[in-house]
């Protein structure tokens, strides 16, 4: 899990965007957003936290080559942090 502290105005902007465009997880406080980077699909699970924080819980890398997709679970490290930063950057630019 990666946690990112945001300024209140940026947090509110991203939180509104998250509620409007992401898929809420059933019986959970988290949301799933899709990212497409270099022809690769990622599903990033995000959870809003208190004190203007946003947590990236995990991500799923989906490679759709051939008939059956391949899945890779990402739960820690630089890649998860990078995916969170990309989503935050895209979210702030789209407003």
mmCIF file of C-alpha atoms in Angstrom:
data_model
loop_
_atom_site.group_PDB
_atom_site.id
_atom_site.type_symbol
_atom_site.label_atom_id
_atom_site.label_comp_id
_atom_site.label_asym_id
_atom_site.label_seq_id
_atom_site.Cartn_x
_atom_site.Cartn_y
_atom_site.Cartn_z
ATOM 1 C CA UNK A 1 0.000 0.000 0.000
ATOM 2 C CA UNK A 2 1.219 3.468 -0.915
ATOM 3 C CA UNK A 3 -0.231 6.583 0.751
ATOM 4 C CA UNK A 4 -0.067 10.042 -0.798
ATOM 5 C CA UNK A 5 -0.737 13.236 1.192
ATOM 6 C CA UNK A 6 -2.460 15.949 -0.838
ATOM 7 C CA UNK A 7 -3.336 19.586 -0.260
ATOM 8 C CA UNK A 8 -7.024 19.963 0.689
ATOM 9 C CA UNK A 9 -8.121 21.575 -2.586
ATOM 10 C CA UNK A 10 -6.354 18.939 -4.702
ATOM 11 C CA UNK A 11 -7.717 16.145 -2.526
ATOM 12 C CA UNK A 12 -11.291 17.419 -2.929
ATOM 13 C CA UNK A 13 -10.867 17.703 -6.686
ATOM 14 C CA UNK A 14 -9.523 14.152 -6.994
ATOM 15 C CA UNK A 15 -12.089 12.777 -4.549
ATOM 16 C CA UNK A 16 -14.967 14.211 -6.612
ATOM 17 C CA UNK A 17 -13.436 12.786 -9.765
ATOM 18 C CA UNK A 18 -12.985 9.412 -8.097
ATOM 19 C CA UNK A 19 -16.619 9.237 -7.014
ATOM 20 C CA UNK A 20 -17.893 10.310 -10.436
ATOM 21 C CA UNK A 21 -15.727 8.192 -12.723
ATOM 22 C CA UNK A 22 -14.369 5.183 -10.812
ATOM 23 C CA UNK A 23 -15.995 1.858 -10.080
ATOM 24 C CA UNK A 24 -16.816 1.513 -6.372
ATOM 25 C CA UNK A 25 -15.894 -1.818 -4.833
ATOM 26 C CA UNK A 26 -18.835 -3.737 -3.428
ATOM 27 C CA UNK A 27 -19.041 -3.411 0.375
ATOM 28 C CA UNK A 28 -15.721 -1.591 0.459
ATOM 29 C CA UNK A 29 -14.376 1.937 0.822
ATOM 30 C CA UNK A 30 -12.141 1.565 -2.229
ATOM 31 C CA UNK A 31 -12.577 2.412 -5.906
ATOM 32 C CA UNK A 32 -11.024 0.930 -9.037
ATOM 33 C CA UNK A 33 -9.710 3.178 -11.788
ATOM 34 C CA UNK A 34 -8.343 2.118 -15.164
ATOM 35 C CA UNK A 35 -5.092 3.393 -16.595
ATOM 36 C CA UNK A 36 -3.699 2.659 -20.055
ATOM 37 C CA UNK A 37 0.062 3.110 -20.314
ATOM 38 C CA UNK A 38 2.121 1.987 -23.330
ATOM 39 C CA UNK A 39 -0.587 -0.363 -24.594
ATOM 40 C CA UNK A 40 -0.873 -1.992 -21.168
ATOM 41 C CA UNK A 41 -4.000 -1.857 -19.029
ATOM 42 C CA UNK A 42 -3.810 -1.322 -15.275
ATOM 43 C CA UNK A 43 -6.627 -1.439 -12.750
ATOM 44 C CA UNK A 44 -5.602 0.595 -9.737
ATOM 45 C CA UNK A 45 -7.494 0.205 -6.476
ATOM 46 C CA UNK A 46 -7.641 3.503 -4.561
ATOM 47 C CA UNK A 47 -9.046 4.327 -1.153
ATOM 48 C CA UNK A 48 -9.694 7.846 0.130
ATOM 49 C CA UNK A 49 -8.302 8.290 3.632
ATOM 50 C CA UNK A 50 -8.696 10.893 6.364
ATOM 51 C CA UNK A 51 -6.586 14.052 6.508
ATOM 52 C CA UNK A 52 -6.484 14.490 2.699
ATOM 53 C CA UNK A 53 -4.650 11.254 2.035
ATOM 54 C CA UNK A 54 -5.178 8.809 -0.814
ATOM 55 C CA UNK A 55 -4.053 5.179 -0.608
ATOM 56 C CA UNK A 56 -3.151 2.971 -3.544
ATOM 57 C CA UNK A 57 -3.967 -0.487 -2.214
ATOM 58 C CA UNK A 58 -2.936 -2.588 -5.191
ATOM 59 C CA UNK A 59 -2.940 -2.693 -8.961
ATOM 60 C CA UNK A 60 -3.567 -5.329 -11.556
ATOM 61 C CA UNK A 61 -1.571 -5.346 -14.793
ATOM 62 C CA UNK A 62 -3.580 -6.850 -17.644
ATOM 63 C CA UNK A 63 -1.799 -7.905 -20.835
ATOM 64 C CA UNK A 64 -4.279 -8.800 -23.546
ATOM 65 C CA UNK A 65 -2.066 -10.669 -25.998
ATOM 66 C CA UNK A 66 -3.751 -13.550 -27.753
ATOM 67 C CA UNK A 67 -6.887 -15.326 -26.625
ATOM 68 C CA UNK A 68 -6.328 -15.323 -22.890
ATOM 69 C CA UNK A 69 -5.271 -12.235 -20.919
ATOM 70 C CA UNK A 70 -2.398 -12.399 -18.461
ATOM 71 C CA UNK A 71 -2.747 -10.815 -15.015
ATOM 72 C CA UNK A 72 -0.080 -9.600 -12.612
ATOM 73 C CA UNK A 73 -0.897 -8.338 -9.115
ATOM 74 C CA UNK A 74 1.118 -5.326 -7.961
ATOM 75 C CA UNK A 75 1.017 -4.676 -4.215
ATOM 76 C CA UNK A 76 4.092 -2.624 -3.359
ATOM 77 C CA UNK A 77 7.091 -0.773 -4.571
ATOM 78 C CA UNK A 78 7.959 1.839 -7.113
ATOM 79 C CA UNK A 79 5.485 0.661 -9.752
ATOM 80 C CA UNK A 80 2.481 1.042 -7.437
ATOM 81 C CA UNK A 81 3.730 4.455 -6.348
ATOM 82 C CA UNK A 82 4.245 5.476 -9.983
ATOM 83 C CA UNK A 83 0.752 4.384 -10.979
ATOM 84 C CA UNK A 84 -0.689 6.468 -8.141
ATOM 85 C CA UNK A 85 1.356 9.498 -9.224
ATOM 86 C CA UNK A 86 0.240 9.097 -12.851
ATOM 87 C CA UNK A 87 -3.415 8.905 -11.801
ATOM 88 C CA UNK A 88 -3.059 11.982 -9.551
ATOM 89 C CA UNK A 89 -1.320 13.933 -12.317
ATOM 90 C CA UNK A 90 -3.925 12.985 -14.928
ATOM 91 C CA UNK A 91 -6.753 13.783 -12.513
ATOM 92 C CA UNK A 92 -5.420 17.233 -11.716
ATOM 93 C CA UNK A 93 -4.827 18.063 -15.379
ATOM 94 C CA UNK A 94 -8.296 16.946 -16.517
ATOM 95 C CA UNK A 95 -10.134 19.389 -14.257
#
